Short mmCIF file of C-alpha atoms and ligand atoms in Angstrom, two decimals:
data_model
loop_
_atom_site.label_atom_id
_atom_site.label_comp_id
_atom_site.label_asym_id
_atom_site.label_seq_id
_atom_site.Cartn_x
_atom_site.Cartn_y
_atom_site.Cartn_z
CA MET P 30 122.33 171.67 85.02
CA ALA P 31 123.00 171.41 81.27
CA ASP P 32 121.30 174.74 80.58
CA ASP P 33 122.82 176.48 83.55
CA PRO P 34 123.56 180.15 82.74
CA ILE P 35 127.08 179.60 84.13
CA SER P 36 127.67 177.31 81.12
CA ARG P 37 126.95 180.20 78.80
CA LEU P 38 129.77 182.20 80.42
CA VAL P 39 132.32 179.50 79.56
CA PRO P 40 134.00 180.16 76.21
CA PHE P 41 134.37 177.19 73.86
CA GLY P 42 137.42 175.13 74.78
CA ALA P 43 138.03 176.93 78.09
CA ARG P 44 140.10 174.81 80.48
CA ASN P 45 140.23 174.87 84.24
CA ALA P 46 143.86 175.65 85.11
CA SER P 47 144.95 173.69 88.20
CA PRO P 48 147.27 175.21 90.76
CA THR P 49 150.89 174.11 90.55
CA PRO P 50 151.71 171.91 93.57
CA ASP P 51 154.27 173.58 95.83
CA PRO P 52 156.16 171.22 98.16
CA ASP P 53 156.91 174.08 100.57
CA ARG P 54 153.24 174.84 101.16
CA PRO P 55 151.28 172.92 103.79
CA VAL P 56 147.94 171.33 103.03
CA ASP P 57 145.77 174.22 104.13
CA LEU P 58 142.29 173.11 105.20
CA ARG P 59 141.52 176.16 107.34
CA SER P 60 139.29 177.92 104.82
CA ASP P 61 138.40 178.23 101.16
CA THR P 62 139.58 181.84 101.34
CA VAL P 63 143.25 180.77 101.25
CA THR P 64 143.32 180.13 97.49
CA ARG P 65 145.67 182.06 95.24
CA PRO P 66 144.80 183.33 91.77
CA THR P 67 145.77 180.92 89.01
CA ALA P 68 147.98 181.91 86.07
CA GLY P 69 144.91 182.15 83.81
CA MET P 70 143.13 184.38 86.30
CA ARG P 71 146.17 186.62 86.69
CA ALA P 72 146.48 186.94 82.91
CA GLU P 73 142.87 188.16 82.65
CA MET P 74 143.41 190.56 85.55
CA ALA P 75 146.49 192.01 83.86
CA ALA P 76 144.64 192.48 80.58
CA ALA P 77 141.44 193.91 82.09
CA GLU P 78 140.01 197.10 80.65
CA VAL P 79 139.48 199.54 83.50
CA GLY P 80 137.94 202.91 84.32
CA ASP P 81 136.85 204.78 87.44
CA ASP P 82 134.18 202.63 89.07
CA VAL P 83 133.00 205.38 91.42
CA TYR P 84 131.87 207.09 88.18
CA ALA P 85 130.45 203.66 87.11
CA GLU P 86 132.92 203.83 84.22
CA ASP P 87 134.84 200.61 84.70
CA PRO P 88 133.74 198.35 81.84
CA THR P 89 134.95 195.15 83.52
CA VAL P 90 133.13 195.92 86.78
CA ASN P 91 130.01 196.85 84.83
CA ALA P 92 130.19 193.58 82.90
CA LEU P 93 130.64 191.53 86.09
CA GLU P 94 127.70 193.29 87.75
CA ALA P 95 125.46 192.66 84.74
CA GLU P 96 126.51 188.99 84.53
CA VAL P 97 125.89 188.30 88.21
CA ALA P 98 122.53 190.12 88.21
CA ALA P 99 121.48 188.00 85.22
CA LEU P 100 122.61 184.74 86.86
CA PHE P 101 120.25 185.42 89.76
CA GLY P 102 117.44 186.85 87.62
CA HIS P 103 117.66 190.26 89.28
CA GLU P 104 117.84 193.70 87.71
CA ALA P 105 121.17 194.82 89.09
CA ALA P 106 124.23 194.02 91.18
CA LEU P 107 126.99 196.00 92.86
CA PHE P 108 130.62 194.97 93.26
CA ALA P 109 131.92 195.29 96.84
CA PRO P 110 135.34 194.60 98.33
CA THR P 111 134.19 191.93 100.81
CA GLY P 112 131.34 189.63 101.69
CA SER P 113 130.95 191.40 105.00
CA MET P 114 130.47 194.75 103.30
CA ALA P 115 128.03 193.23 100.80
CA ASN P 116 125.98 191.74 103.66
CA GLN P 117 125.98 194.98 105.62
CA ILE P 118 124.96 197.02 102.58
CA ALA P 119 122.04 194.62 102.04
CA ILE P 120 121.02 194.80 105.70
CA GLN P 121 121.01 198.61 105.54
CA LEU P 122 118.89 198.41 102.38
CA LEU P 123 116.25 196.29 104.09
CA VAL P 124 116.28 197.48 107.71
CA PRO P 125 116.15 201.15 108.83
CA PRO P 126 118.12 202.17 111.96
CA GLY P 127 116.42 201.15 115.21
CA GLU P 128 114.48 198.34 113.55
CA GLU P 129 115.12 194.63 113.46
CA LEU P 130 116.75 191.85 111.47
CA LEU P 131 116.09 188.19 112.35
CA CYS P 132 118.74 185.55 111.67
CA ASP P 133 120.15 182.44 113.29
CA ALA P 134 122.57 182.76 116.19
CA ASP P 135 125.42 181.23 114.19
CA ALA P 136 124.91 183.43 111.13
CA HIS P 137 128.02 185.13 109.75
CA VAL P 138 126.21 188.49 109.87
CA VAL P 139 125.97 188.35 113.67
CA THR P 140 129.02 186.19 114.47
CA TYR P 141 131.89 187.41 112.33
CA GLU P 142 131.00 190.90 111.13
CA ILE P 143 132.17 192.56 114.33
CA GLY P 144 128.79 194.02 115.27
CA ALA P 145 128.54 195.98 112.01
CA ALA P 146 124.74 195.76 111.77
CA ALA P 147 124.46 197.63 115.09
CA ALA P 148 127.62 199.74 114.91
CA ILE P 149 127.22 200.94 111.31
CA GLY P 150 123.59 200.33 110.36
CA GLY P 151 121.98 201.02 113.76
CA VAL P 152 120.14 197.74 113.17
CA SER P 153 118.85 195.63 116.02
CA THR P 154 119.27 191.87 115.56
CA ARG P 155 117.39 188.98 117.17
CA THR P 156 118.37 185.40 116.60
CA TRP P 157 116.83 181.95 116.58
CA SER P 158 118.83 179.02 117.97
CA PRO P 159 121.61 177.96 115.70
CA ALA P 160 120.34 175.19 113.52
CA GLY P 161 122.59 175.62 110.51
CA ALA P 162 120.71 174.62 107.41
CA ASP P 163 117.92 172.90 109.43
CA LEU P 164 115.80 175.96 109.61
CA ASP P 165 112.13 175.91 110.59
CA PRO P 166 110.13 178.71 108.90
CA GLU P 167 107.40 178.42 111.57
CA VAL P 168 109.93 179.24 114.32
CA VAL P 169 110.99 182.30 112.35
CA ALA P 170 107.37 183.31 111.67
CA ALA P 171 106.60 183.23 115.41
CA MET P 172 109.43 185.69 116.11
CA ILE P 173 108.25 188.44 113.78
CA ARG P 174 107.14 191.60 115.57
CA PRO P 175 104.67 193.93 113.86
CA ASP P 176 105.00 197.57 113.07
CA GLY P 177 104.17 200.01 115.89
CA TYR P 178 105.81 201.76 118.78
CA HIS P 179 105.53 199.08 121.49
CA ALA P 180 108.26 196.76 120.27
CA VAL P 181 111.11 196.87 117.77
CA PRO P 182 109.46 196.13 114.41
CA THR P 183 110.93 193.27 112.36
CA ARG P 184 111.90 194.44 108.88
CA ALA P 185 113.83 191.52 107.41
CA ILE P 186 115.04 187.95 107.80
CA ALA P 187 118.53 186.80 106.76
CA VAL P 188 119.60 183.25 105.99
CA GLU P 189 122.97 181.79 104.96
CA GLN P 190 123.35 179.48 101.96
CA THR P 191 125.44 177.38 102.38
CA HIS P 192 125.78 177.71 106.14
CA ASN P 193 129.37 178.29 107.25
CA ARG P 194 129.15 177.43 110.97
CA GLY P 195 126.42 174.98 110.02
CA GLY P 196 129.09 172.80 108.39
CA GLY P 197 128.38 173.80 104.80
CA GLY P 198 124.76 172.65 105.09
CA VAL P 199 122.36 173.46 102.27
CA ILE P 200 118.90 174.86 103.03
CA PRO P 201 116.43 173.06 100.75
CA LEU P 202 114.72 175.20 98.11
CA ALA P 203 111.29 174.20 99.49
CA THR P 204 112.22 175.53 102.95
CA LEU P 205 113.37 178.80 101.43
CA GLY P 206 110.08 178.97 99.53
CA GLU P 207 108.18 178.62 102.82
CA LEU P 208 110.35 181.33 104.35
CA ARG P 209 109.53 183.61 101.41
CA ARG P 210 105.82 183.10 102.17
CA VAL P 211 106.48 183.95 105.84
CA ALA P 212 108.25 187.17 104.80
CA ASP P 213 105.49 188.07 102.32
CA ASP P 214 102.74 187.47 104.90
CA ALA P 215 104.52 189.86 107.26
CA GLY P 216 105.47 192.34 104.52
CA ILE P 217 109.16 192.16 105.39
CA GLY P 218 112.37 191.61 103.42
CA LEU P 219 114.41 188.44 102.90
CA HIS P 220 118.19 188.50 102.49
CA CYS P 221 120.50 185.65 101.56
CA ASP P 222 124.11 185.64 102.68
CA GLY P 223 125.13 183.61 99.67
CA ALA P 224 128.88 183.70 100.16
CA ARG P 225 128.85 180.02 99.14
CA ILE P 226 125.56 179.88 97.22
CA TRP P 227 127.56 178.42 94.32
CA HIS P 228 128.18 175.33 96.45
CA ALA P 229 124.45 174.94 97.13
CA HIS P 230 123.76 175.33 93.41
CA VAL P 231 126.26 172.58 92.57
CA ALA P 232 125.28 170.27 95.47
CA ASP P 233 121.50 170.43 94.94
CA GLY P 234 121.41 171.29 91.23
CA VAL P 235 119.15 174.28 91.96
CA PRO P 236 119.50 177.02 89.31
CA LEU P 237 120.92 180.25 90.70
CA ALA P 238 117.87 182.10 89.36
CA SER P 239 115.59 179.86 91.47
CA TYR P 240 117.42 181.07 94.54
CA GLY P 241 117.45 184.60 93.19
CA GLU P 242 113.68 184.83 92.81
CA LEU P 243 113.13 184.06 96.50
CA PHE P 244 115.22 186.89 97.92
CA ASP P 245 114.97 190.67 97.93
CA THR P 246 118.74 190.92 98.26
CA LEU P 247 121.61 188.47 98.02
CA SER P 248 125.29 188.85 98.73
CA VAL P 249 127.54 186.46 96.80
CA CYS P 250 131.31 185.99 97.15
CA LEU P 251 133.92 185.44 94.49
CA SER P 252 136.78 184.98 96.96
CA LYS P 253 135.64 181.86 98.83
CA GLY P 254 135.35 178.63 96.85
CA LEU P 255 135.59 180.44 93.53
CA GLY P 256 139.22 181.39 94.09
CA ALA P 257 139.22 185.10 93.20
CA PRO P 258 141.49 187.16 95.45
CA VAL P 259 138.85 189.78 96.32
CA GLY P 260 135.24 190.59 95.71
CA SER P 261 131.57 190.11 96.46
CA LEU P 262 128.38 191.46 94.97
CA VAL P 263 125.07 192.70 96.33
CA VAL P 264 122.24 191.60 94.06
CA GLY P 265 118.76 193.15 93.96
CA SER P 266 116.35 195.46 92.17
CA ALA P 267 117.66 198.47 90.22
CA GLU P 268 116.19 200.80 92.85
CA ARG P 269 117.89 198.96 95.73
CA ILE P 270 121.22 198.71 93.95
CA ALA P 271 121.18 202.45 93.23
CA ARG P 272 120.80 202.98 97.00
CA ALA P 273 123.44 200.31 97.64
CA ARG P 274 125.92 202.38 95.59
CA VAL P 275 125.44 205.29 97.99
CA ILE P 276 125.78 203.07 101.07
CA ARG P 277 128.93 201.43 99.65
CA LYS P 278 130.53 204.85 99.12
CA ARG P 279 129.53 205.92 102.64
CA MET P 280 131.20 202.80 104.02
CA GLY P 281 134.42 203.54 102.14
CA GLY P 282 133.90 200.77 99.60
CA GLY P 283 133.91 202.89 96.44
CA MET P 284 136.86 201.55 94.45
CA ARG P 285 138.40 203.12 91.37
CA GLN P 286 140.06 200.92 88.69
CA ALA P 287 138.47 197.86 90.27
CA GLY P 288 138.20 196.12 86.90
CA ILE P 289 141.46 194.35 87.69
CA LEU P 290 139.62 192.63 90.56
CA ALA P 291 136.36 192.19 88.68
CA ALA P 292 138.30 190.40 85.92
CA ALA P 293 139.34 187.78 88.48
CA GLY P 294 135.69 187.35 89.44
CA ARG P 295 134.54 187.00 85.85
CA TYR P 296 137.25 184.39 85.28
CA ALA P 297 136.20 182.55 88.46
CA LEU P 298 132.56 182.42 87.35
CA ARG P 299 133.53 180.94 83.99
CA HIS P 300 136.08 178.42 85.26
CA HIS P 301 135.54 177.65 88.92
CA VAL P 302 131.84 177.10 89.59
CA ARG P 303 131.26 173.66 88.14
CA ARG P 304 134.56 172.33 89.55
CA LEU P 305 133.16 172.86 93.08
CA ALA P 306 131.86 169.29 92.75
CA GLU P 307 135.52 168.21 93.11
CA ASP P 308 135.76 170.11 96.41
CA HIS P 309 132.58 168.40 97.60
CA ALA P 310 133.95 164.97 96.66
CA ARG P 311 137.20 165.70 98.53
CA ALA P 312 135.27 166.82 101.61
CA ALA P 313 133.25 163.60 101.41
CA ARG P 314 136.51 161.61 101.24
CA LEU P 315 137.78 163.35 104.38
CA ALA P 316 134.45 162.74 106.12
CA ASP P 317 134.43 159.03 105.20
CA ALA P 318 137.96 158.60 106.54
CA LEU P 319 137.22 160.42 109.81
CA ALA P 320 133.72 159.04 110.49
CA PRO P 321 135.00 155.87 112.27
CA PHE P 322 136.56 158.11 114.94
CA GLY P 323 133.18 159.64 115.85
CA VAL P 324 134.44 163.18 115.19
CA LEU P 325 132.02 164.43 112.53
CA ALA P 326 129.76 167.19 113.86
CA GLY P 327 127.17 166.52 111.17
CA PRO P 328 126.61 165.34 107.64
CA VAL P 329 128.93 166.76 104.97
CA ARG P 330 127.03 168.18 102.00
CA THR P 331 129.49 170.58 100.41
CA ASN P 332 133.11 171.65 101.04
CA ILE P 333 133.10 172.00 104.85
CA VAL P 334 133.83 169.13 107.26
CA PRO P 335 132.81 170.23 110.77
CA LEU P 336 134.50 168.31 113.59
CA ASP P 337 133.15 167.79 117.11
CA LEU P 338 135.98 166.43 119.25
CA THR P 339 134.03 165.99 122.49
CA LYS P 340 134.05 162.19 122.28
CA CYS P 341 137.63 161.67 121.21
CA GLY P 342 139.45 163.27 124.15
CA ILE P 343 141.52 165.75 122.18
CA GLU P 344 141.28 169.53 122.27
CA ALA P 345 140.83 171.38 118.98
CA ALA P 346 143.99 173.42 119.62
CA GLU P 347 145.95 170.20 120.26
CA LEU P 348 144.65 168.70 117.03
CA ALA P 349 145.59 171.84 115.10
CA ALA P 350 149.12 171.90 116.57
CA ALA P 351 149.74 168.18 115.93
CA ALA P 352 148.43 168.45 112.36
CA ARG P 353 150.45 171.61 111.68
CA ASP P 354 153.63 169.81 112.75
CA ARG P 355 152.89 167.25 110.02
CA GLY P 356 152.09 169.80 107.32
CA VAL P 357 148.29 170.04 107.61
CA LEU P 358 146.45 173.19 108.72
CA VAL P 359 142.98 172.98 110.31
CA SER P 360 140.72 175.68 111.82
CA VAL P 361 139.91 175.82 115.50
CA LEU P 362 136.33 177.02 116.08
CA GLY P 363 136.03 176.30 119.79
CA PRO P 364 137.68 174.22 122.56
CA ARG P 365 136.36 170.99 120.99
CA ALA P 366 135.24 172.24 117.61
CA ALA P 367 137.39 172.27 114.48
CA ARG P 368 136.81 172.54 110.76
CA LEU P 369 138.31 171.30 107.52
CA VAL P 370 137.49 173.10 104.27
CA THR P 371 138.29 171.92 100.76
CA HIS P 372 139.01 174.35 97.94
CA HIS P 373 140.58 175.00 94.56
CA ASP P 374 144.21 174.87 95.77
CA LEU P 375 143.77 171.39 97.24
CA ASP P 376 144.29 168.25 95.17
CA ASP P 377 143.77 164.53 95.83
CA ALA P 378 147.36 164.12 97.08
CA GLY P 379 146.74 166.86 99.66
CA VAL P 380 143.54 165.19 100.81
CA GLU P 381 145.30 161.82 101.17
CA LEU P 382 148.08 163.45 103.19
CA ALA P 383 145.46 165.04 105.44
CA VAL P 384 143.66 161.69 105.84
CA THR P 385 146.93 160.00 106.86
CA VAL P 386 147.90 162.73 109.31
CA LEU P 387 144.47 163.17 110.91
CA THR P 388 143.75 159.45 111.25
CA GLN P 389 147.17 158.97 112.91
CA ILE P 390 146.34 161.72 115.40
CA PHE P 391 142.85 160.34 116.16
CA ARG P 392 144.20 156.79 116.55
CA ARG P 393 146.61 157.76 119.34
C1 PLP D 26 128.91 182.81 105.09
C2 PLP D 26 129.85 183.97 104.96
N1 PLP D 26 129.35 185.18 104.74
C3 PLP D 26 130.15 186.26 104.62
C4 PLP D 26 131.51 186.13 104.71
C5 PLP D 26 132.35 187.40 104.67
O1 PLP D 26 133.22 187.45 103.65
P1 PLP D 26 134.50 188.43 103.74
O2 PLP D 26 135.54 187.66 104.49
O3 PLP D 26 134.85 188.64 102.31
O4 PLP D 26 134.10 189.65 104.44
C6 PLP D 26 132.08 184.89 104.95
C7 PLP D 26 133.53 184.73 105.08
O5 PLP D 26 134.08 183.65 105.23
C8 PLP D 26 131.23 183.76 105.08
O6 PLP D 26 131.69 182.54 105.34
#
């Protein structure tokens, strides 16, 4: 990744400022959204040049949009307040009301976006069985329904890279290439929910532009592993992003002096992408320590450690309560499903504390 475009965003001598450890804060493994802006990030936010972004006059937002579009080899990008809004804008770009989006049953767009595709976009969704990153393009191809008035026509496919409920799994580039061919054969769109595409890029060493060329639209998040407080972008062609600007405004996402937020995102891209390898190593350390208890739900590729507690006789809520009492926070995803996520505000000492606490609980 020596010639990665991210490298070209890093000024000479730039340092990655680590968070100051705070003894009063628990080790928070619930999500990589819990990070707080670093001092360096806050300084750039405070100094950001701003303007009215609804008039497209905020120079910092414009710079961020141009940088992110270039990273993915697309013509344009649009800053949005959240990953959910960025996904829903992209879905509305690709699928007209009353027509269909295909995705997996565990996808964020149909699990955690509160029915927005239907409620806001009028979009019908149909899902294949959750398989996380183990996606079979032939299964998806067989689901596509043609244009016409007998059945709901399929207009687009969405995938998630990395896959959140799929335990941070990474869909191989070759599989995505096959899916692109499936979409092309059917003449339909392909969207990537790339909230954590940075993690896939770091884990597999795939250039962001190689992902970019496979998709008609991508949504990418600055506020997950990258540690910005707010912000996502929709990436696509100039024509689509011009339409995306209208949809964003309609959804109430037109922000004014948003350069303060975009500055955090630009800082995160320069300082916090390559360090994701540290988060992956810490997740691997957690997984190694917990594997002997038979609680791993699957292999750990990036920063998410999915736990399946069915064999260990403890409920996820019980685990979360016991860990919280000892200063470690974990996410409950279901009666026997939990999740640990590593991120920028977690250091080795925090991971070792979590290992001690969780292994004590599982040993009982
Ligand atoms: C895969 C994925 N997509 C989209 C989102 C939505 O991001 P936001 O919380 O900013 O709406 C998330 C949030 O965690 C996510 O994990």
